[in-house]
Amino acid sequence: MSNQDTLLRILRLFNSKCVHLDMIKDRLNMSKEELDVGLTILETHGFIEKVNCKEDCRRCPIYSNCNSISLNLYKITEKGLRI
């Protein structure tokens, strides 16, 4: 599988809304390091962006857990949706 195919597969999983990075890693049979590289590439090219969770927290599906765990959250951008 090419790197571009892998990036597209990661991006498609973000289309399913709220996903845990471990789920992406497991579903694509990737190491954490490989996933981190893929996320960095997608973020650098503007397909995903990190989420700042300071606004509208109570509407977040993981609101009840976010104070007890450290999270890096991402969302797909308009550019990512066009792929």
C-alpha positions as CSV (number, residue, x, y, z in Angstrom):
1,M,0.0,0.0,0.0
2,S,1.4,3.4,-0.9
3,N,1.8,6.3,1.5
4,Q,-0.9,8.2,-0.3
5,D,-3.4,5.3,0.1
6,T,-2.6,5.2,3.8
7,L,-3.2,8.9,4.2
8,L,-6.5,8.6,2.4
9,R,-7.6,5.7,4.6
10,I,-6.8,7.7,7.7
11,L,-8.7,10.7,6.3
12,R,-11.8,8.5,5.5
13,L,-11.9,7.2,9.1
14,F,-12.1,10.9,10.3
15,N,-15.3,11.1,8.2
16,S,-16.9,8.8,10.6
17,K,-17.0,11.7,13.1
18,C,-15.5,11.0,16.6
19,V,-12.8,8.4,16.4
20,H,-10.2,7.4,18.8
21,L,-6.6,7.4,17.4
22,D,-6.1,3.9,18.8
23,M,-9.0,2.7,16.7
24,I,-7.5,4.2,13.6
25,K,-4.1,2.7,14.4
26,D,-5.6,-0.8,15.0
27,R,-8.0,-0.7,12.0
28,L,-5.1,0.2,9.7
29,N,-2.6,-2.1,11.4
30,M,-0.2,0.8,12.0
31,S,2.3,1.6,14.8
32,K,1.7,4.7,16.8
33,E,4.7,6.3,15.1
34,E,3.3,5.6,11.7
35,L,0.0,7.1,12.7
36,D,1.7,10.2,14.1
37,V,3.6,10.8,10.9
38,G,0.3,10.4,8.9
39,L,-1.5,12.8,11.2
40,T,1.4,15.3,10.9
41,I,1.3,15.1,7.1
42,L,-2.5,15.5,7.0
43,E,-2.4,18.4,9.4
44,T,0.4,20.1,7.5
45,H,-1.5,20.0,4.2
46,G,-4.7,21.3,5.9
47,F,-6.8,18.1,5.7
48,I,-7.3,17.8,9.4
49,E,-6.7,20.2,12.3
50,K,-6.3,19.9,16.0
51,V,-9.3,20.8,18.0
52,N,-9.2,23.4,20.8
53,C,-11.6,22.1,23.3
54,K,-12.3,25.4,25.1
55,E,-15.6,26.2,23.4
56,D,-18.8,24.2,23.4
57,C,-17.3,21.5,25.6
58,R,-20.6,20.2,26.9
59,R,-21.7,19.2,23.4
60,C,-18.5,17.1,23.0
61,P,-19.2,13.3,23.0
62,I,-16.2,12.7,25.4
63,Y,-17.0,15.7,27.7
64,S,-17.4,13.5,30.8
65,N,-13.9,11.9,30.3
66,C,-11.8,14.8,29.0
67,N,-10.6,16.0,32.4
68,S,-9.3,12.6,33.4
69,I,-7.2,11.8,30.3
70,S,-4.8,13.6,28.0
71,L,-6.2,13.8,24.5
72,N,-5.1,15.1,21.2
73,L,-8.3,15.7,19.2
74,Y,-8.5,16.3,15.5
75,K,-11.3,17.1,13.1
76,I,-11.5,16.9,9.4
77,T,-11.4,20.3,7.6
78,E,-13.4,21.5,4.6
79,K,-10.4,20.7,2.4
80,G,-10.3,17.2,3.9
81,L,-14.0,16.7,3.2
82,R,-13.5,17.5,-0.5
83,I,-11.1,14.6,-1.0
